[in-house]
Amino acid sequence: MDNNIKIDWKYTGISDKEIYAYSEKVKKVHKELNKNIEDKDNYTGWIDLPINYEKREFEKIKKIAKKVNTDSDVLIVIGIGGSYLGARAVIDALTNKYERKSTEIIYVGNNLNPTYINEIIDYVSDKDISINVISKSGKTTEPAIAFRIFRDLMENKYGIDEARNRIFVTTTKRKGALYKIAMQEKYVKLSIPENIGGRYSVLTAVGLLPMCVAGINIDDIMAGAKCAAETYNDDNIKHNECYKYAVVRNILYANDKNIEILASYEPKLFYFAEWWKQLFGESEGKEHLGIFPSSVTYTTDLHSLGQYVQEGRRNLFETVINVENPNSDIVIGYDEEDLDELNYIAGKKLSYVNKKAMEGTIQAHVDGDVPNIVINVDYLDEIVMGQLIYFFEKACAMSGMLFGINPFDQPGVEKYKSNMYELLGKNK
Amino acid sequence: MDNNIKIDWKYTGISDKEIYAYSEKVKKVHKELNKNIEDKDNYTGWIDLPINYEKREFEKIKKIAKKVNTDSDVLIVIGIGGSYLGARAVIDALTNKYERKSTEIIYVGNNLNPTYINEIIDYVSDKDISINVISKSGKTTEPAIAFRIFRDLMENKYGIDEARNRIFVTTTKRKGALYKIAMQEKYVKLSIPENIGGRYSVLTAVGLLPMCVAGINIDDIMAGAKCAAETYNDDNIKHNECYKYAVVRNILYANDKNIEILASYEPKLFYFAEWWKQLFGESEGKEHLGIFPSSVTYTTDLHSLGQYVQEGRRNLFETVINVENPNSDIVIGYDEEDLDELNYIAGKKLSYVNKKAMEGTIQAHVDGDVPNIVINVDYLDEIVMGQLIYFFEKACAMSGMLFGINPFDQPGVEKYKSNMYELLGKNK
């Protein structure tokens, strides 16, 4: 299998010499990353996951998905942050939201908004449903509340026994509140390896079960990720584009480019950008440092944030994901009158116009002192999504460690929680 | 009618004295803004629009909406930037996407992606549709191409005569390509006043027709906006919270807080934030200055960007929209086992937990040196949306002029277009 990701560095304004100056640092971090991958305190289990994943667990995922596809119109995925963003990123990228070929996936437990939940309760009232609840501890407030609500709903709808057949639990092996609940209630369990953190967990059961239920070919997702794992395992920065992305980000940051905008011309990548924002924002935003991650869909947002990107503060750079070939195309028609003056592109494909818009935009932004990193892939499919996921995971780890921070913790996320617990009167 | 917007300034860390130091500047800008509102080159027509809007046009909008509701399952809204974001902001805020009570609204012409359009073409193939094409000139590439495609589709589906009855054009009065097409084809026309720019146009036919078709009470939208127009017409900053918001943003920016995050705990406000980002980003992002506008939905994004907000670079501030009362609520149930340890909030409403999460988050972020401006509204309805829209429009104009830039132009948006035209071989 060929790695599909080809990066164009020419719009970054950074020389090979500047990049290669990081060679030794990169080698050192690479060694550090690969040391004791199995150690649960290292949170580096995702590194060789695409090669060493548990095949039995994988078959179990497929079996569950098959059952859910047979008996459920909707799978309710309960999870927050890394417990749903990765699955949603892939599912949105590869499916048609207007015409589903498989069970619909609905995401809850990622907020505390009652209207959001009530509308979903109404919507599923006349549908057959299953639940996949995803949480390491089982005590995170948002998914825990949603699970109480939907478990109750399921038991009222189907009775306790049939509800039990429709609830699937993804949690830590042999510990935690959710594990205990699953044991007690005899729910089918899938496990989250202890050495993989939430935002790096998309290629575990966390992401794979919802994907598989949505009709995604998870063998190909893993095959793509495996290809990337092999490609990006080279400690020589000259041959490792993933590490090069990490280094270029570090150089841009050192040059006061402290906002990174992930841009694409494919609306289906919206949630991929959300996943990417958590990955990088949560990994690097600490110690009063880090690149602020933002995202846009072009050409849509050229008529929104575009003005700022072109002429606002010059502390920005863009990372553009260019999907070379769309799934389908449209030929622009000819019009006798031509009052809209579009006949000069009549007969052209819309994808061609989209491509020229991209090229024109990159040039305009680069001319306006916004460096661009252009990540090209041929098309969007499972293999490419697997490659992109692994590419960004590995780049994020390297990038954070080059910054000198720990890319695997998230101490700041606890602060709102402890304030909230205090306001709610939770006993310590 | 009471103005519903109440702002809490105590988390900004800015004293009244600092704010009142802007009194004279504010008075001067206020005078400047109110000078020659009718002048089409001033682009300040939105200022007294809620008071002086054309009632005949308004009745025409309602009549068209009634017809569309009768004969169409879907209204295709063709427009980019300000030509769809305002309508979508209000419609998403006030309707239930799972259970529509009115004609469905689908937005096209805001990108150049063929897959996006083809999926919609398939989706509407067995549905009755109408079109509302919205463009000042009629020559902007994205909506112009979409209009060619969907006009063709309509004529094939219904024949030219019936298609004509189902196409509604919102454009400049008596000029431009789209006006000419509408005249020639005898389409029903609605007009965009020349003295109102795209991102300030939501309360004209641009936003009102799609809203009305979606079942929004546009009388109440205008009544809310009128109330805000009266409330925020005071040139004394001590009594004008809208101008105060503008001043506080200027002070924060002067203190190196150059990223503003619009946050809410209501997922339905997602597109309101998109509208806001265009409004502020396009108005202020010029001359290498301006606050970078970003947005989040909490608590969702506390498990994504939350870490960065808490501990990343300290150049951020947040503007929180707090909706005091949700449309519906849920009481958290009691569980005998309590393995998830939620019984301490059993019997409490979910909205209460959401509120405590907000309070805890504001405190955590403020403690982490992220100033917060908290905008409180009692609930989400048409009147409040009208007020919020006008509040931000007026604040944006004041804020931009205090920065010393022209908040009504967008010179940078042309650059990608001219590059694209050149690459596509368009004759000058």
mmCIF file with all atom_site columns, C-alpha atoms in Angstrom, chain A residues 69-249:
data_model
loop_
_atom_site.group_PDB
_atom_site.id
_atom_site.type_symbol
_atom_site.label_atom_id
_atom_site.label_alt_id
_atom_site.label_comp_id
_atom_site.label_asym_id
_atom_site.label_entity_id
_atom_site.label_seq_id
_atom_site.pdbx_PDB_ins_code
_atom_site.Cartn_x
_atom_site.Cartn_y
_atom_site.Cartn_z
_atom_site.occupancy
_atom_site.B_iso_or_equiv
_atom_site.pdbx_formal_charge
_atom_site.auth_seq_id
_atom_site.auth_comp_id
_atom_site.auth_asym_id
_atom_site.auth_atom_id
_atom_site.pdbx_PDB_model_num
ATOM 1   C CA . ASN A 1 69  ? -27.399 -2.936 11.960 1.00 0.00 ? 69  ASN A CA 1
ATOM 2   C CA . THR A 1 70  ? -29.985 -5.704 12.094 1.00 0.00 ? 70  THR A CA 1
ATOM 3   C CA . ASP A 1 71  ? -32.072 -4.491 15.009 1.00 0.00 ? 71  ASP A CA 1
ATOM 4   C CA . SER A 1 72  ? -31.535 -0.728 15.357 1.00 0.00 ? 72  SER A CA 1
ATOM 5   C CA . ASP A 1 73  ? -32.459 2.357  13.344 1.00 0.00 ? 73  ASP A CA 1
ATOM 6   C CA . VAL A 1 74  ? -30.261 4.505  15.560 1.00 0.00 ? 74  VAL A CA 1
ATOM 7   C CA . LEU A 1 75  ? -27.121 3.936  17.614 1.00 0.00 ? 75  LEU A CA 1
ATOM 8   C CA . ILE A 1 76  ? -26.864 6.441  20.461 1.00 0.00 ? 76  ILE A CA 1
ATOM 9   C CA . VAL A 1 77  ? -23.171 7.116  21.087 1.00 0.00 ? 77  VAL A CA 1
ATOM 10  C CA . ILE A 1 78  ? -22.624 8.480  24.593 1.00 0.00 ? 78  ILE A CA 1
ATOM 11  C CA . GLY A 1 79  ? -19.238 10.144 25.008 1.00 0.00 ? 79  GLY A CA 1
ATOM 12  C CA . ILE A 1 80  ? -17.437 13.480 25.239 1.00 0.00 ? 80  ILE A CA 1
ATOM 13  C CA . GLY A 1 81  ? -14.187 14.763 23.697 1.00 0.00 ? 81  GLY A CA 1
ATOM 14  C CA . GLY A 1 82  ? -12.015 11.944 22.425 1.00 0.00 ? 82  GLY A CA 1
ATOM 15  C CA . SER A 1 83  ? -14.819 9.491  23.145 1.00 0.00 ? 83  SER A CA 1
ATOM 16  C CA . TYR A 1 84  ? -16.827 10.667 20.131 1.00 0.00 ? 84  TYR A CA 1
ATOM 17  C CA . LEU A 1 85  ? -14.862 13.176 18.017 1.00 0.00 ? 85  LEU A CA 1
ATOM 18  C CA . GLY A 1 86  ? -12.723 10.601 16.209 1.00 0.00 ? 86  GLY A CA 1
ATOM 19  C CA . ALA A 1 87  ? -15.647 8.390  15.248 1.00 0.00 ? 87  ALA A CA 1
ATOM 20  C CA . ARG A 1 88  ? -17.687 11.369 14.138 1.00 0.00 ? 88  ARG A CA 1
ATOM 21  C CA . ALA A 1 89  ? -14.748 12.738 12.114 1.00 0.00 ? 89  ALA A CA 1
ATOM 22  C CA . VAL A 1 90  ? -14.509 9.537  10.084 1.00 0.00 ? 90  VAL A CA 1
ATOM 23  C CA . ILE A 1 91  ? -18.247 8.900  9.801  1.00 0.00 ? 91  ILE A CA 1
ATOM 24  C CA . ASP A 1 92  ? -18.995 12.441 8.591  1.00 0.00 ? 92  ASP A CA 1
ATOM 25  C CA . ALA A 1 93  ? -16.079 12.322 6.138  1.00 0.00 ? 93  ALA A CA 1
ATOM 26  C CA . LEU A 1 94  ? -17.189 9.077  4.514  1.00 0.00 ? 94  LEU A CA 1
ATOM 27  C CA . THR A 1 95  ? -20.975 8.995  4.609  1.00 0.00 ? 95  THR A CA 1
ATOM 28  C CA . ASN A 1 96  ? -23.837 10.937 3.061  1.00 0.00 ? 96  ASN A CA 1
ATOM 29  C CA . LYS A 1 97  ? -25.898 12.566 5.792  1.00 0.00 ? 97  LYS A CA 1
ATOM 30  C CA . TYR A 1 98  ? -28.962 12.820 3.553  1.00 0.00 ? 98  TYR A CA 1
ATOM 31  C CA . GLU A 1 99  ? -28.965 9.217  2.456  1.00 0.00 ? 99  GLU A CA 1
ATOM 32  C CA . ARG A 1 100 ? -27.637 6.774  4.984  1.00 0.00 ? 100 ARG A CA 1
ATOM 33  C CA . LYS A 1 101 ? -26.774 3.255  3.912  1.00 0.00 ? 101 LYS A CA 1
ATOM 34  C CA . SER A 1 102 ? -26.564 2.022  7.492  1.00 0.00 ? 102 SER A CA 1
ATOM 35  C CA . THR A 1 103 ? -27.772 2.638  11.057 1.00 0.00 ? 103 THR A CA 1
ATOM 36  C CA . GLU A 1 104 ? -27.919 6.322  11.979 1.00 0.00 ? 104 GLU A CA 1
ATOM 37  C CA . ILE A 1 105 ? -25.471 7.496  14.642 1.00 0.00 ? 105 ILE A CA 1
ATOM 38  C CA . ILE A 1 106 ? -26.555 10.156 17.152 1.00 0.00 ? 106 ILE A CA 1
ATOM 39  C CA . TYR A 1 107 ? -24.135 11.633 19.677 1.00 0.00 ? 107 TYR A CA 1
ATOM 40  C CA . VAL A 1 108 ? -25.168 12.511 23.224 1.00 0.00 ? 108 VAL A CA 1
ATOM 41  C CA . GLY A 1 109 ? -23.409 12.914 26.551 1.00 0.00 ? 109 GLY A CA 1
ATOM 42  C CA . ASN A 1 110 ? -21.163 15.605 25.089 1.00 0.00 ? 110 ASN A CA 1
ATOM 43  C CA . ASN A 1 111 ? -23.029 18.483 26.730 1.00 0.00 ? 111 ASN A CA 1
ATOM 44  C CA . LEU A 1 112 ? -25.423 19.245 29.599 1.00 0.00 ? 112 LEU A CA 1
ATOM 45  C CA . ASN A 1 113 ? -28.132 20.889 27.531 1.00 0.00 ? 113 ASN A CA 1
ATOM 46  C CA . PRO A 1 114 ? -31.636 19.540 28.258 1.00 0.00 ? 114 PRO A CA 1
ATOM 47  C CA . THR A 1 115 ? -33.190 20.754 24.988 1.00 0.00 ? 115 THR A CA 1
ATOM 48  C CA . TYR A 1 116 ? -30.514 18.937 23.019 1.00 0.00 ? 116 TYR A CA 1
ATOM 49  C CA . ILE A 1 117 ? -31.313 15.681 24.802 1.00 0.00 ? 117 ILE A CA 1
ATOM 50  C CA . ASN A 1 118 ? -35.102 16.081 24.791 1.00 0.00 ? 118 ASN A CA 1
ATOM 51  C CA . GLU A 1 119 ? -35.190 16.614 21.033 1.00 0.00 ? 119 GLU A CA 1
ATOM 52  C CA . ILE A 1 120 ? -33.256 13.390 20.561 1.00 0.00 ? 120 ILE A CA 1
ATOM 53  C CA . ILE A 1 121 ? -35.517 11.500 22.981 1.00 0.00 ? 121 ILE A CA 1
ATOM 54  C CA . ASP A 1 122 ? -38.516 12.633 20.908 1.00 0.00 ? 122 ASP A CA 1
ATOM 55  C CA . TYR A 1 123 ? -36.805 11.756 17.654 1.00 0.00 ? 123 TYR A CA 1
ATOM 56  C CA . VAL A 1 124 ? -35.994 8.179  18.677 1.00 0.00 ? 124 VAL A CA 1
ATOM 57  C CA . SER A 1 125 ? -39.313 7.543  20.387 1.00 0.00 ? 125 SER A CA 1
ATOM 58  C CA . ASP A 1 126 ? -40.677 5.599  17.406 1.00 0.00 ? 126 ASP A CA 1
ATOM 59  C CA . LYS A 1 127 ? -37.350 4.053  16.408 1.00 0.00 ? 127 LYS A CA 1
ATOM 60  C CA . ASP A 1 128 ? -35.384 0.998  17.443 1.00 0.00 ? 128 ASP A CA 1
ATOM 61  C CA . ILE A 1 129 ? -32.204 1.976  19.209 1.00 0.00 ? 129 ILE A CA 1
ATOM 62  C CA . SER A 1 130 ? -29.022 0.660  20.751 1.00 0.00 ? 130 SER A CA 1
ATOM 63  C CA . ILE A 1 131 ? -26.528 2.439  22.984 1.00 0.00 ? 131 ILE A CA 1
ATOM 64  C CA . ASN A 1 132 ? -22.755 2.570  22.939 1.00 0.00 ? 132 ASN A CA 1
ATOM 65  C CA . VAL A 1 133 ? -21.550 4.285  26.099 1.00 0.00 ? 133 VAL A CA 1
ATOM 66  C CA . ILE A 1 134 ? -17.886 5.263  25.998 1.00 0.00 ? 134 ILE A CA 1
ATOM 67  C CA . SER A 1 135 ? -15.997 6.455  29.054 1.00 0.00 ? 135 SER A CA 1
ATOM 68  C CA . LYS A 1 136 ? -12.762 5.457  30.750 1.00 0.00 ? 136 LYS A CA 1
ATOM 69  C CA . SER A 1 137 ? -14.017 6.078  34.270 1.00 0.00 ? 137 SER A CA 1
ATOM 70  C CA . GLY A 1 138 ? -17.786 6.143  33.889 1.00 0.00 ? 138 GLY A CA 1
ATOM 71  C CA . LYS A 1 139 ? -17.902 9.140  36.192 1.00 0.00 ? 139 LYS A CA 1
ATOM 72  C CA . THR A 1 140 ? -17.419 12.041 33.778 1.00 0.00 ? 140 THR A CA 1
ATOM 73  C CA . THR A 1 141 ? -20.534 14.121 34.406 1.00 0.00 ? 141 THR A CA 1
ATOM 74  C CA . GLU A 1 142 ? -21.805 14.626 30.826 1.00 0.00 ? 142 GLU A CA 1
ATOM 75  C CA . PRO A 1 143 ? -21.757 10.993 29.606 1.00 0.00 ? 143 PRO A CA 1
ATOM 76  C CA . ALA A 1 144 ? -22.698 9.619  33.046 1.00 0.00 ? 144 ALA A CA 1
ATOM 77  C CA . ILE A 1 145 ? -25.880 11.719 33.129 1.00 0.00 ? 145 ILE A CA 1
ATOM 78  C CA . ALA A 1 146 ? -26.734 10.847 29.525 1.00 0.00 ? 146 ALA A CA 1
ATOM 79  C CA . PHE A 1 147 ? -26.256 7.151  30.289 1.00 0.00 ? 147 PHE A CA 1
ATOM 80  C CA . ARG A 1 148 ? -28.617 7.364  33.274 1.00 0.00 ? 148 ARG A CA 1
ATOM 81  C CA . ILE A 1 149 ? -31.215 9.013  31.039 1.00 0.00 ? 149 ILE A CA 1
ATOM 82  C CA . PHE A 1 150 ? -30.923 6.690  28.041 1.00 0.00 ? 150 PHE A CA 1
ATOM 83  C CA . ARG A 1 151 ? -30.482 3.505  30.047 1.00 0.00 ? 151 ARG A CA 1
ATOM 84  C CA . ASP A 1 152 ? -33.728 4.344  31.823 1.00 0.00 ? 152 ASP A CA 1
ATOM 85  C CA . LEU A 1 153 ? -35.389 5.074  28.484 1.00 0.00 ? 153 LEU A CA 1
ATOM 86  C CA . MET A 1 154 ? -34.185 1.756  27.065 1.00 0.00 ? 154 MET A CA 1
ATOM 87  C CA . GLU A 1 155 ? -35.397 -0.233 30.077 1.00 0.00 ? 155 GLU A CA 1
ATOM 88  C CA . ASN A 1 156 ? -38.817 1.398  29.839 1.00 0.00 ? 156 ASN A CA 1
ATOM 89  C CA . LYS A 1 157 ? -38.983 0.812  26.129 1.00 0.00 ? 157 LYS A CA 1
ATOM 90  C CA . TYR A 1 158 ? -37.667 -2.744 25.894 1.00 0.00 ? 158 TYR A CA 1
ATOM 91  C CA . GLY A 1 159 ? -37.726 -4.116 29.431 1.00 0.00 ? 159 GLY A CA 1
ATOM 92  C CA . ILE A 1 160 ? -34.535 -4.800 31.378 1.00 0.00 ? 160 ILE A CA 1
ATOM 93  C CA . ASP A 1 161 ? -33.530 -7.976 29.535 1.00 0.00 ? 161 ASP A CA 1
ATOM 94  C CA . GLU A 1 162 ? -33.837 -6.675 25.997 1.00 0.00 ? 162 GLU A CA 1
ATOM 95  C CA . ALA A 1 163 ? -32.278 -3.343 27.013 1.00 0.00 ? 163 ALA A CA 1
ATOM 96  C CA . ARG A 1 164 ? -29.285 -5.353 28.228 1.00 0.00 ? 164 ARG A CA 1
ATOM 97  C CA . ASN A 1 165 ? -28.937 -6.772 24.718 1.00 0.00 ? 165 ASN A CA 1
ATOM 98  C CA . ARG A 1 166 ? -28.857 -3.297 23.244 1.00 0.00 ? 166 ARG A CA 1
ATOM 99  C CA . ILE A 1 167 ? -26.324 -1.602 25.512 1.00 0.00 ? 167 ILE A CA 1
ATOM 100 C CA . PHE A 1 168 ? -22.636 -1.817 24.604 1.00 0.00 ? 168 PHE A CA 1
ATOM 101 C CA . VAL A 1 169 ? -20.013 -0.486 26.948 1.00 0.00 ? 169 VAL A CA 1
ATOM 102 C CA . THR A 1 170 ? -16.569 0.732  25.901 1.00 0.00 ? 170 THR A CA 1
ATOM 103 C CA . THR A 1 171 ? -14.402 1.295  28.963 1.00 0.00 ? 171 THR A CA 1
ATOM 104 C CA . THR A 1 172 ? -11.137 0.510  30.746 1.00 0.00 ? 172 THR A CA 1
ATOM 105 C CA . LYS A 1 173 ? -10.345 -3.153 31.316 1.00 0.00 ? 173 LYS A CA 1
ATOM 106 C CA . ARG A 1 174 ? -11.208 -4.443 34.725 1.00 0.00 ? 174 ARG A CA 1
ATOM 107 C CA . LYS A 1 175 ? -11.578 -1.132 36.531 1.00 0.00 ? 175 LYS A CA 1
ATOM 108 C CA . GLY A 1 176 ? -13.689 1.950  36.958 1.00 0.00 ? 176 GLY A CA 1
ATOM 109 C CA . ALA A 1 177 ? -17.351 2.657  37.635 1.00 0.00 ? 177 ALA A CA 1
ATOM 110 C CA . LEU A 1 178 ? -18.528 1.901  34.110 1.00 0.00 ? 178 LEU A CA 1
ATOM 111 C CA . TYR A 1 179 ? -16.704 -1.429 34.141 1.00 0.00 ? 179 TYR A CA 1
ATOM 112 C CA . LYS A 1 180 ? -18.473 -2.298 37.371 1.00 0.00 ? 180 LYS A CA 1
ATOM 113 C CA . ILE A 1 181 ? -21.867 -1.336 35.985 1.00 0.00 ? 181 ILE A CA 1
ATOM 114 C CA . ALA A 1 182 ? -21.227 -3.424 32.885 1.00 0.00 ? 182 ALA A CA 1
ATOM 115 C CA . MET A 1 183 ? -20.208 -6.431 34.960 1.00 0.00 ? 183 MET A CA 1
ATOM 116 C CA . GLN A 1 184 ? -23.218 -6.142 37.220 1.00 0.00 ? 184 GLN A CA 1
ATOM 117 C CA . GLU A 1 185 ? -25.700 -5.647 34.397 1.00 0.00 ? 185 GLU A CA 1
ATOM 118 C CA . LYS A 1 186 ? -23.969 -8.148 32.089 1.00 0.00 ? 186 LYS A CA 1
ATOM 119 C CA . TYR A 1 187 ? -23.553 -5.640 29.254 1.00 0.00 ? 187 TYR A CA 1
ATOM 120 C CA . VAL A 1 188 ? -21.277 -6.568 26.381 1.00 0.00 ? 188 VAL A CA 1
ATOM 121 C CA . LYS A 1 189 ? -17.941 -4.820 26.958 1.00 0.00 ? 189 LYS A CA 1
ATOM 122 C CA . LEU A 1 190 ? -15.203 -3.482 24.706 1.00 0.00 ? 190 LEU A CA 1
ATOM 123 C CA . SER A 1 191 ? -12.014 -2.142 26.155 1.00 0.00 ? 191 SER A CA 1
ATOM 124 C CA . ILE A 1 192 ? -9.936  1.013  26.023 1.00 0.00 ? 192 ILE A CA 1
ATOM 125 C CA . PRO A 1 193 ? -6.244  0.215  26.532 1.00 0.00 ? 193 PRO A CA 1
ATOM 126 C CA . GLU A 1 194 ? -4.886  1.976  29.586 1.00 0.00 ? 194 GLU A CA 1
ATOM 127 C CA . ASN A 1 195 ? -1.841  3.261  27.724 1.00 0.00 ? 195 ASN A CA 1
ATOM 128 C CA . ILE A 1 196 ? -3.902  5.288  25.216 1.00 0.00 ? 196 ILE A CA 1
ATOM 129 C CA . GLY A 1 197 ? -5.390  8.660  26.184 1.00 0.00 ? 197 GLY A CA 1
ATOM 130 C CA . GLY A 1 198 ? -8.826  9.858  25.088 1.00 0.00 ? 198 GLY A CA 1
ATOM 131 C CA . ARG A 1 199 ? -7.749  12.082 22.205 1.00 0.00 ? 199 ARG A CA 1
ATOM 132 C CA . TYR A 1 200 ? -5.497  9.328  20.791 1.00 0.00 ? 200 TYR A CA 1
ATOM 133 C CA . SER A 1 201 ? -8.156  6.623  21.100 1.00 0.00 ? 201 SER A CA 1
ATOM 134 C CA . VAL A 1 202 ? -9.987  6.818  17.762 1.00 0.00 ? 202 VAL A CA 1
ATOM 135 C CA . LEU A 1 203 ? -8.411  3.594  16.446 1.00 0.00 ? 203 LEU A CA 1
ATOM 136 C CA . THR A 1 204 ? -9.472  1.593  19.504 1.00 0.00 ? 204 THR A CA 1
ATOM 137 C CA . ALA A 1 205 ? -13.002 0.282  20.129 1.00 0.00 ? 205 ALA A CA 1
ATOM 138 C CA . VAL A 1 206 ? -13.835 3.877  21.140 1.00 0.00 ? 206 VAL A CA 1
ATOM 139 C CA . GLY A 1 207 ? -13.891 4.996  17.515 1.00 0.00 ? 207 GLY A CA 1
ATOM 140 C CA . LEU A 1 208 ? -14.179 1.686  15.708 1.00 0.00 ? 208 LEU A CA 1
ATOM 141 C CA . LEU A 1 209 ? -17.560 0.467  16.968 1.00 0.00 ? 209 LEU A CA 1
ATOM 142 C CA . PRO A 1 210 ? -19.531 3.588  15.971 1.00 0.00 ? 210 PRO A CA 1
ATOM 143 C CA . MET A 1 211 ? -17.673 3.677  12.638 1.00 0.00 ? 211 MET A CA 1
ATOM 144 C CA . CYS A 1 212 ? -18.400 0.026  11.930 1.00 0.00 ? 212 CYS A CA 1
ATOM 145 C CA . VAL A 1 213 ? -22.094 0.493  12.792 1.00 0.00 ? 213 VAL A CA 1
ATOM 146 C CA . ALA A 1 214 ? -22.188 3.450  10.389 1.00 0.00 ? 214 ALA A CA 1
ATOM 147 C CA . GLY A 1 215 ? -20.985 1.224  7.579  1.00 0.00 ? 215 GLY A CA 1
ATOM 148 C CA . ILE A 1 216 ? -17.311 2.240  7.574  1.00 0.00 ? 216 ILE A CA 1
ATOM 149 C CA . ASN A 1 217 ? -14.822 -0.460 6.544  1.00 0.00 ? 217 ASN A CA 1
ATOM 150 C CA . ILE A 1 218 ? -12.705 -0.598 9.695  1.00 0.00 ? 218 ILE A CA 1
ATOM 151 C CA . ASP A 1 219 ? -10.236 -3.075 8.192  1.00 0.00 ? 219 ASP A CA 1
ATOM 152 C CA . ASP A 1 220 ? -9.290  -0.379 5.716  1.00 0.00 ? 220 ASP A CA 1
ATOM 153 C CA . ILE A 1 221 ? -9.119  2.282  8.429  1.00 0.00 ? 221 ILE A CA 1
ATOM 154 C CA . MET A 1 222 ? -6.599  0.119  10.297 1.00 0.00 ? 222 MET A CA 1
ATOM 155 C CA . ALA A 1 223 ? -4.725  -0.771 7.098  1.00 0.00 ? 223 ALA A CA 1
ATOM 156 C CA . GLY A 1 224 ? -4.337  2.950  6.314  1.00 0.00 ? 224 GLY A CA 1
ATOM 157 C CA . ALA A 1 225 ? -3.157  3.661  9.833  1.00 0.00 ? 225 ALA A CA 1
ATOM 158 C CA . LYS A 1 226 ? -0.721  0.741  9.676  1.00 0.00 ? 226 LYS A CA 1
ATOM 159 C CA . CYS A 1 227 ? 0.742   2.068  6.444  1.00 0.00 ? 227 CYS A CA 1
ATOM 160 C CA . ALA A 1 228 ? 1.202   5.470  8.111  1.00 0.00 ? 228 ALA A CA 1
ATOM 161 C CA . ALA A 1 229 ? 2.676   3.871  11.241 1.00 0.00 ? 229 ALA A CA 1
ATOM 162 C CA . GLU A 1 230 ? 5.330   2.239  9.076  1.00 0.00 ? 230 GLU A CA 1
ATOM 163 C CA . THR A 1 231 ? 5.933   5.293  6.895  1.00 0.00 ? 231 THR A CA 1
ATOM 164 C CA . TYR A 1 232 ? 6.322   7.676  9.813  1.00 0.00 ? 232 TYR A CA 1
ATOM 165 C CA . ASN A 1 233 ? 8.524   5.491  11.975 1.00 0.00 ? 233 ASN A CA 1
ATOM 166 C CA . ASP A 1 234 ? 11.738  6.888  10.490 1.00 0.00 ? 234 ASP A CA 1
ATOM 167 C CA . ASP A 1 235 ? 13.769  9.002  12.912 1.00 0.00 ? 235 ASP A CA 1
ATOM 168 C CA . ASN A 1 236 ? 15.435  10.852 10.025 1.00 0.00 ? 236 ASN A CA 1
ATOM 169 C CA . ILE A 1 237 ? 13.557  14.067 9.434  1.00 0.00 ? 237 ILE A CA 1
ATOM 170 C CA . LYS A 1 238 ? 14.667  14.140 5.803  1.00 0.00 ? 238 LYS A CA 1
ATOM 171 C CA . HIS A 1 239 ? 12.483  11.119 5.160  1.00 0.00 ? 239 HIS A CA 1
ATOM 172 C CA . ASN A 1 240 ? 9.690   11.699 7.634  1.00 0.00 ? 240 ASN A CA 1
ATOM 173 C CA . GLU A 1 241 ? 7.070   14.217 6.529  1.00 0.00 ? 241 GLU A CA 1
ATOM 174 C CA . CYS A 1 242 ? 5.098   13.730 9.711  1.00 0.00 ? 242 CYS A CA 1
ATOM 175 C CA . TYR A 1 243 ? 7.996   14.870 11.865 1.00 0.00 ? 243 TYR A CA 1
ATOM 176 C CA . LYS A 1 244 ? 8.653   17.636 9.344  1.00 0.00 ? 244 LYS A CA 1
ATOM 177 C CA . TYR A 1 245 ? 5.128   18.965 9.944  1.00 0.00 ? 245 TYR A CA 1
ATOM 178 C CA . ALA A 1 246 ? 5.879   18.976 13.677 1.00 0.00 ? 246 ALA A CA 1
ATOM 179 C CA . VAL A 1 247 ? 9.154   20.833 13.145 1.00 0.00 ? 247 VAL A CA 1
ATOM 180 C CA . VAL A 1 248 ? 7.659   23.370 10.734 1.00 0.00 ? 248 VAL A CA 1
ATOM 181 C CA . ARG A 1 249 ? 4.926   24.153 13.287 1.00 0.00 ? 249 ARG A CA 1
#
